[in-house]
mmCIF file of C-alpha atoms in Angstrom:
data_model
loop_
_atom_site.group_PDB
_atom_site.id
_atom_site.type_symbol
_atom_site.label_atom_id
_atom_site.label_comp_id
_atom_site.label_asym_id
_atom_site.label_seq_id
_atom_site.Cartn_x
_atom_site.Cartn_y
_atom_site.Cartn_z
ATOM 1 C CA UNK A 12 -24.641 12.088 19.814
ATOM 2 C CA UNK A 13 -23.656 15.543 21.163
ATOM 3 C CA UNK A 14 -20.149 16.437 20.125
ATOM 4 C CA UNK A 15 -17.870 19.415 20.968
ATOM 5 C CA UNK A 16 -14.151 19.931 20.508
ATOM 6 C CA UNK A 17 -11.690 21.050 23.173
ATOM 7 C CA UNK A 18 -8.231 22.563 22.924
ATOM 8 C CA UNK A 19 -6.276 20.192 25.189
ATOM 9 C CA UNK A 20 -5.139 21.365 28.659
ATOM 10 C CA UNK A 21 -2.599 19.751 30.723
ATOM 11 C CA UNK A 22 -5.069 17.904 32.995
ATOM 12 C CA UNK A 23 -5.846 14.257 33.858
ATOM 13 C CA UNK A 24 -8.989 12.713 32.471
ATOM 14 C CA UNK A 25 -8.555 9.612 34.644
ATOM 15 C CA UNK A 26 -6.011 8.666 37.301
ATOM 16 C CA UNK A 27 -3.364 7.409 34.725
ATOM 17 C CA UNK A 28 -4.299 9.296 31.498
ATOM 18 C CA UNK A 29 -4.184 12.928 30.539
ATOM 19 C CA UNK A 30 -6.186 14.795 27.871
ATOM 20 C CA UNK A 31 -2.851 15.325 26.141
ATOM 21 C CA UNK A 32 -2.488 11.607 25.781
ATOM 22 C CA UNK A 33 -5.698 11.521 23.789
ATOM 23 C CA UNK A 34 -5.342 14.651 21.611
ATOM 24 C CA UNK A 35 -4.651 14.760 17.877
ATOM 25 C CA UNK A 36 -0.901 15.236 17.354
ATOM 26 C CA UNK A 37 -1.552 17.769 14.509
ATOM 27 C CA UNK A 38 -4.086 20.212 16.016
ATOM 28 C CA UNK A 39 -3.791 19.316 19.823
ATOM 29 C CA UNK A 40 -7.509 19.079 20.003
ATOM 30 C CA UNK A 41 -9.803 16.298 21.232
ATOM 31 C CA UNK A 42 -13.529 15.436 20.485
ATOM 32 C CA UNK A 43 -15.662 15.543 23.633
ATOM 33 C CA UNK A 44 -18.658 13.192 23.652
ATOM 34 C CA UNK A 45 -20.128 10.401 25.723
ATOM 35 C CA UNK A 46 -18.058 7.671 24.077
ATOM 36 C CA UNK A 47 -14.835 9.472 25.182
ATOM 37 C CA UNK A 48 -15.790 9.135 28.855
ATOM 38 C CA UNK A 49 -17.179 5.606 28.494
ATOM 39 C CA UNK A 50 -14.044 4.568 26.732
ATOM 40 C CA UNK A 51 -11.709 6.223 29.244
ATOM 41 C CA UNK A 52 -13.536 4.717 32.131
ATOM 42 C CA UNK A 53 -12.962 1.197 30.731
ATOM 43 C CA UNK A 54 -9.364 2.024 29.827
ATOM 44 C CA UNK A 55 -8.707 3.175 33.400
ATOM 45 C CA UNK A 56 -10.403 0.025 34.879
ATOM 46 C CA UNK A 57 -8.196 -2.098 32.485
ATOM 47 C CA UNK A 58 -5.086 -0.145 33.576
ATOM 48 C CA UNK A 59 -6.030 -0.879 37.174
ATOM 49 C CA UNK A 60 -6.040 -4.613 36.464
ATOM 50 C CA UNK A 61 -2.558 -4.462 35.047
ATOM 51 C CA UNK A 62 0.706 -4.159 36.996
ATOM 52 C CA UNK A 63 2.359 -1.836 34.442
ATOM 53 C CA UNK A 64 1.796 1.425 32.541
ATOM 54 C CA UNK A 65 -0.123 1.455 29.251
ATOM 55 C CA UNK A 66 1.049 3.768 26.452
ATOM 56 C CA UNK A 67 -1.601 5.305 24.081
ATOM 57 C CA UNK A 68 -0.075 5.277 20.549
ATOM 58 C CA UNK A 69 -2.993 7.020 18.899
ATOM 59 C CA UNK A 70 -6.417 8.258 20.119
ATOM 60 C CA UNK A 71 -8.465 11.067 18.578
ATOM 61 C CA UNK A 72 -7.433 12.091 15.062
ATOM 62 C CA UNK A 73 -8.749 15.173 13.168
ATOM 63 C CA UNK A 74 -9.764 14.469 9.598
ATOM 64 C CA UNK A 75 -6.482 16.038 8.240
ATOM 65 C CA UNK A 76 -4.261 13.954 10.405
ATOM 66 C CA UNK A 77 -6.146 10.854 9.692
ATOM 67 C CA UNK A 78 -5.748 11.412 5.936
ATOM 68 C CA UNK A 79 -2.009 12.313 6.449
ATOM 69 C CA UNK A 80 -1.316 9.004 8.117
ATOM 70 C CA UNK A 81 -3.439 6.940 5.688
ATOM 71 C CA UNK A 82 -6.225 6.127 8.166
ATOM 72 C CA UNK A 83 -9.500 4.754 6.605
ATOM 73 C CA UNK A 84 -12.116 7.261 5.840
ATOM 74 C CA UNK A 85 -14.488 5.851 8.463
ATOM 75 C CA UNK A 86 -11.823 5.420 11.099
ATOM 76 C CA UNK A 87 -13.170 5.098 14.685
ATOM 77 C CA UNK A 88 -10.319 7.483 15.623
ATOM 78 C CA UNK A 89 -12.292 10.356 14.079
ATOM 79 C CA UNK A 90 -14.887 9.774 16.768
ATOM 80 C CA UNK A 91 -12.523 8.504 19.429
ATOM 81 C CA UNK A 92 -10.636 5.268 19.779
ATOM 82 C CA UNK A 93 -7.242 4.177 21.258
ATOM 83 C CA UNK A 94 -4.382 2.139 20.038
ATOM 84 C CA UNK A 95 -2.549 0.957 23.229
ATOM 85 C CA UNK A 96 0.643 -0.955 24.068
ATOM 86 C CA UNK A 97 2.970 -1.476 26.991
ATOM 87 C CA UNK A 98 6.344 0.367 27.053
ATOM 88 C CA UNK A 99 9.192 -1.050 24.838
ATOM 89 C CA UNK A 100 11.133 -2.136 27.933
ATOM 90 C CA UNK A 101 12.006 -5.766 28.618
ATOM 91 C CA UNK A 102 8.953 -7.987 28.812
ATOM 92 C CA UNK A 103 7.111 -6.264 25.935
ATOM 93 C CA UNK A 104 5.579 -9.440 24.527
ATOM 94 C CA UNK A 105 4.429 -10.684 27.842
ATOM 95 C CA UNK A 106 2.923 -7.401 28.748
ATOM 96 C CA UNK A 107 1.173 -6.998 25.435
ATOM 97 C CA UNK A 108 -0.266 -10.529 25.932
ATOM 98 C CA UNK A 109 -1.533 -9.478 29.429
ATOM 99 C CA UNK A 110 -3.183 -6.422 27.884
ATOM 100 C CA UNK A 111 -4.977 -8.667 25.318
ATOM 101 C CA UNK A 112 -6.111 -11.110 28.132
ATOM 102 C CA UNK A 113 -7.600 -8.283 30.303
ATOM 103 C CA UNK A 114 -9.151 -6.429 27.233
ATOM 104 C CA UNK A 115 -11.190 -9.551 26.359
ATOM 105 C CA UNK A 116 -12.915 -9.207 29.708
ATOM 106 C CA UNK A 117 -13.851 -5.489 29.224
ATOM 107 C CA UNK A 118 -16.822 -3.978 27.443
ATOM 108 C CA UNK A 119 -15.181 -2.284 24.552
ATOM 109 C CA UNK A 120 -17.176 -2.524 21.360
ATOM 110 C CA UNK A 121 -14.367 -2.732 18.825
ATOM 111 C CA UNK A 122 -11.166 -4.662 19.714
ATOM 112 C CA UNK A 123 -8.426 -5.223 17.047
ATOM 113 C CA UNK A 124 -5.389 -7.304 17.776
ATOM 114 C CA UNK A 125 -2.146 -6.244 16.111
ATOM 115 C CA UNK A 126 1.428 -7.465 16.574
ATOM 116 C CA UNK A 127 2.560 -4.430 18.593
ATOM 117 C CA UNK A 128 -0.636 -2.843 19.841
ATOM 118 C CA UNK A 129 -4.373 -3.294 20.551
ATOM 119 C CA UNK A 130 -7.057 -1.124 19.002
ATOM 120 C CA UNK A 131 -10.202 -0.209 21.257
ATOM 121 C CA UNK A 132 -13.282 1.737 20.484
ATOM 122 C CA UNK A 133 -16.888 2.342 21.449
ATOM 123 C CA UNK A 134 -18.555 2.042 17.995
ATOM 124 C CA UNK A 135 -22.054 0.960 19.316
ATOM 125 C CA UNK A 136 -21.747 -2.620 18.169
ATOM 126 C CA UNK A 137 -19.417 -5.480 18.722
ATOM 127 C CA UNK A 138 -16.571 -5.912 16.293
ATOM 128 C CA UNK A 139 -13.477 -8.059 16.693
ATOM 129 C CA UNK A 140 -10.667 -8.550 14.168
ATOM 130 C CA UNK A 141 -7.409 -10.386 14.262
ATOM 131 C CA UNK A 142 -8.733 -12.409 17.195
ATOM 132 C CA UNK A 143 -7.111 -11.826 20.516
ATOM 133 C CA UNK A 144 -4.971 -14.733 21.852
#
């Protein structure tokens, strides 16, 4: 896998998501590789099926930031993953459920179901945990 890093610019990567949405909060960089573009294509398609914005809680993490927040040593966020949720506005539970329903139809490799967000990644093999509704 060819990998390079990019200092984040204020530019959209898809219609609804910017490079800044995806960057590491500690170094403001992002890893550029095939899985980034595959992932974001799926995420944009998912967003298009929903009738509300999707918030990215966490995306790429550099090694230092991953360690600082207690991420696992082999976290998919080191190679690129997203944790997503709806906004905290009224209807959060219903919107989170809608995200989980739509995500099940998408071709993300890794999908993790959590009480307030959904983890998505392109690890190269199917992985599911805390099964979606």
